[in-house]
């Protein structure tokens, strides 16, 4: 029998230099969603961190495991947990300031129990070892912003079905109270690290270099 009923377990999480460390709890292909996001914002975040070649795949995609914040425990090096936003209204993008490893994307407020953890922050780093725990990539988004040979089945942006599924997913986590505990917000609901917010000009400098100029 193929191993399709793997029990949820614990995974190690660490930045590239190992200063920021923690683990994920109750992790399996059923308790999280293994996705690739090719959107221009995730690509800009990789450029902001100065190492897009290590973060992005051959399509400009970021491999992400979507879970609830309560599944994440950061236990070491919390003073290295930094935060930025590509615009004043964008999601919070968390990273390890010691070595610029991306950590996770979250909503701006803890009210939405969502964390998209970057797989480069999850151990083992080898995709084969990781897939054994997370399951294979289930969905690829924003193929319209990707480059190279986009894998078949990639959604152009988000499909309506994905949006609906995500809303139900969030409601489920909200009802179960999975927004807490969270490593990203204080008890007073503010980010544990003050976000750096990029100006329009700074964001423009991170634009996809190969993208054709658009009229809008
Ligand atoms: Zn580090
Ligand atoms: Zn994205």
XYZ file of C-alpha atoms and ligand atoms in Angstrom:
218
model
C 0.000 0.000 0.000
C 1.321 3.481 -0.793
C 1.869 5.649 2.214
C -1.175 7.903 1.838
C -2.301 7.851 5.451
C 0.852 9.230 6.992
C 0.306 10.445 10.537
C 0.818 14.150 11.193
C 4.159 14.814 12.849
C 6.759 17.387 13.798
C 9.152 19.036 11.340
C 12.238 21.116 11.964
C 12.294 24.721 10.850
C 15.471 26.783 10.574
C 16.980 29.636 8.609
C 20.005 29.008 6.418
C 22.516 30.033 9.088
C 20.636 28.187 11.850
C 20.193 31.112 14.245
C 16.403 31.263 13.929
C 14.958 27.857 14.753
C 11.756 26.161 15.600
C 9.429 23.461 14.454
C 6.097 22.764 12.853
C 3.495 20.711 14.688
C 0.843 18.340 13.417
C 2.314 18.472 9.923
C 1.124 16.278 7.078
C -0.298 16.573 3.590
C -3.749 16.716 5.240
C -3.020 19.421 7.819
C -1.440 21.905 5.425
C -1.430 22.813 1.770
C 1.766 22.427 -0.232
C 1.699 25.019 -3.022
C 3.892 27.060 -5.344
C 3.157 30.769 -5.790
C 4.592 32.478 -8.870
C 3.083 35.897 -8.149
C 5.135 38.994 -8.763
C 4.930 39.938 -5.069
C 6.519 36.684 -3.898
C 9.176 37.160 -6.569
C 9.763 40.742 -5.386
C 10.141 39.475 -1.807
C 12.831 37.019 -2.982
C 14.634 39.920 -4.682
C 14.275 42.064 -1.566
C 16.071 39.298 0.338
C 18.857 39.406 -2.238
C 18.867 35.728 -3.124
C 16.131 35.018 -5.659
C 18.215 32.196 -7.153
C 18.010 30.277 -3.853
C 14.349 30.976 -3.190
C 12.627 30.843 -6.576
C 12.251 27.762 -8.760
C 12.803 27.704 -12.522
C 9.383 29.331 -13.037
C 9.876 32.141 -10.510
C 7.772 30.176 -8.025
C 8.113 30.142 -4.248
C 7.379 26.779 -2.632
C 5.115 27.353 0.339
C 3.402 25.179 2.955
C 0.175 26.821 4.133
C -0.738 26.078 7.740
C -2.245 27.813 10.727
C 0.030 29.962 12.943
C -0.650 27.633 15.893
C 1.276 24.895 14.066
C 4.468 26.990 14.200
C 6.771 27.258 17.216
C 9.842 29.444 16.923
C 12.083 28.670 19.863
C 15.551 30.085 19.162
C 16.896 33.336 17.745
C 13.590 35.200 17.826
C 15.435 38.507 17.781
C 16.303 37.658 14.150
C 12.643 37.414 13.110
C 12.068 40.464 10.906
C 9.087 41.663 8.948
C 8.457 43.661 5.783
C 5.601 44.712 3.525
C 5.832 45.396 -0.178
C 3.151 48.080 0.242
C 1.272 49.615 3.181
C -1.616 47.192 2.632
C 0.199 44.020 1.650
C 0.533 40.876 3.745
C 3.279 40.686 6.336
C 6.351 38.962 4.937
C 8.544 37.465 7.626
C 12.203 36.589 7.226
C 15.315 35.803 9.229
C 17.392 38.992 9.319
C 20.564 37.025 10.163
C 20.793 35.439 6.694
C 17.724 36.710 4.779
C 15.948 33.356 4.670
C 12.229 33.866 4.013
C 10.111 32.479 6.859
C 6.423 32.998 6.124
C 3.698 35.248 4.769
C 0.866 36.091 7.124
C -2.194 38.310 7.117
C -1.608 41.792 8.592
C -3.622 40.833 11.656
C -3.758 37.684 13.802
C -7.523 37.599 13.182
C -6.874 35.623 9.999
C -5.266 32.336 11.114
C -3.019 31.883 8.104
C 0.704 31.347 7.602
C 2.316 30.438 4.299
C 5.657 29.020 5.433
C 8.437 29.143 2.831
C 9.740 25.630 2.265
C 13.338 26.904 2.315
C 12.702 27.453 6.037
C 11.591 23.820 6.482
C 13.978 20.929 7.016
C 14.988 18.723 5.310
C 16.004 21.067 2.525
C 16.015 18.296 -0.099
C 12.644 18.400 -1.845
C 12.315 14.596 -1.810
C 12.681 14.418 1.970
C 10.299 17.323 2.467
C 7.654 15.931 0.130
C 7.608 12.729 2.183
C 6.232 14.821 5.062
C 4.343 17.627 3.315
C 3.060 15.559 0.435
C 3.697 16.644 -3.146
C 2.882 20.160 -4.392
C -0.903 20.281 -4.754
C -1.403 23.596 -6.509
C 0.538 26.174 -8.436
C -0.776 29.747 -8.556
C -0.159 32.844 -10.652
C 1.266 31.148 -13.704
C 0.543 34.460 -15.436
C 3.539 35.915 -13.546
C 5.763 32.853 -13.968
C 8.378 32.238 -16.636
C 9.936 29.264 -18.407
C 7.946 26.093 -19.007
C 5.002 26.551 -16.657
C 3.874 23.109 -15.377
C 0.496 21.989 -16.728
C -2.389 22.618 -14.329
C -0.882 25.871 -12.985
C -3.636 28.373 -12.236
C -3.326 31.674 -14.086
C -4.031 33.533 -10.837
C -6.258 31.950 -8.186
C -9.171 29.928 -9.530
C -12.613 30.626 -8.028
C -12.566 27.110 -6.566
C -9.249 27.848 -4.829
C -10.592 31.094 -3.382
C -13.702 29.345 -2.035
C -11.644 26.468 -0.623
C -9.291 28.970 1.048
C -12.192 30.861 2.652
C -13.582 27.612 4.103
C -10.089 26.621 5.218
C -9.720 29.954 7.075
C -13.164 29.678 8.655
C -12.333 26.146 9.838
C -9.093 27.279 11.475
C -10.825 30.335 12.942
C -13.567 28.196 14.530
C -10.961 25.848 16.001
C -9.030 28.837 17.392
C -5.885 27.996 15.436
C -4.721 31.595 15.162
C -3.161 31.174 18.601
C -0.544 30.743 19.766
C 1.262 32.639 17.048
C 4.980 33.458 16.827
C 4.190 36.522 14.701
C 1.961 38.691 16.912
C 2.006 39.917 20.481
C -0.937 39.401 22.832
C -1.898 42.944 21.851
C -2.231 41.816 18.232
C 0.681 43.819 16.887
C 3.508 42.235 14.872
C 6.380 41.068 17.094
C 8.731 42.960 14.795
C 7.876 46.350 13.321
C 7.433 45.824 9.544
C 9.649 47.666 7.091
C 7.208 49.102 4.530
C 8.584 49.696 1.062
C 7.879 52.922 -0.766
C 6.378 52.748 -4.268
C 9.805 53.431 -5.726
C 11.462 50.707 -3.662
C 8.754 48.231 -4.720
C 9.190 49.258 -8.377
C 12.902 48.487 -8.156
C 12.002 44.881 -7.277
C 9.729 44.433 -10.312
C 10.203 41.394 -12.519
C 13.030 42.428 -14.847
C 11.748 40.444 -17.819
C 8.141 41.619 -17.560
C 6.838 43.634 -20.456
C 5.755 47.132 -19.481
C 2.009 47.157 -19.015
C -0.325 49.934 -19.997
C -2.284 49.780 -16.743
Zn 19.852 32.924 9.753
Zn 2.769 34.924 -4.098
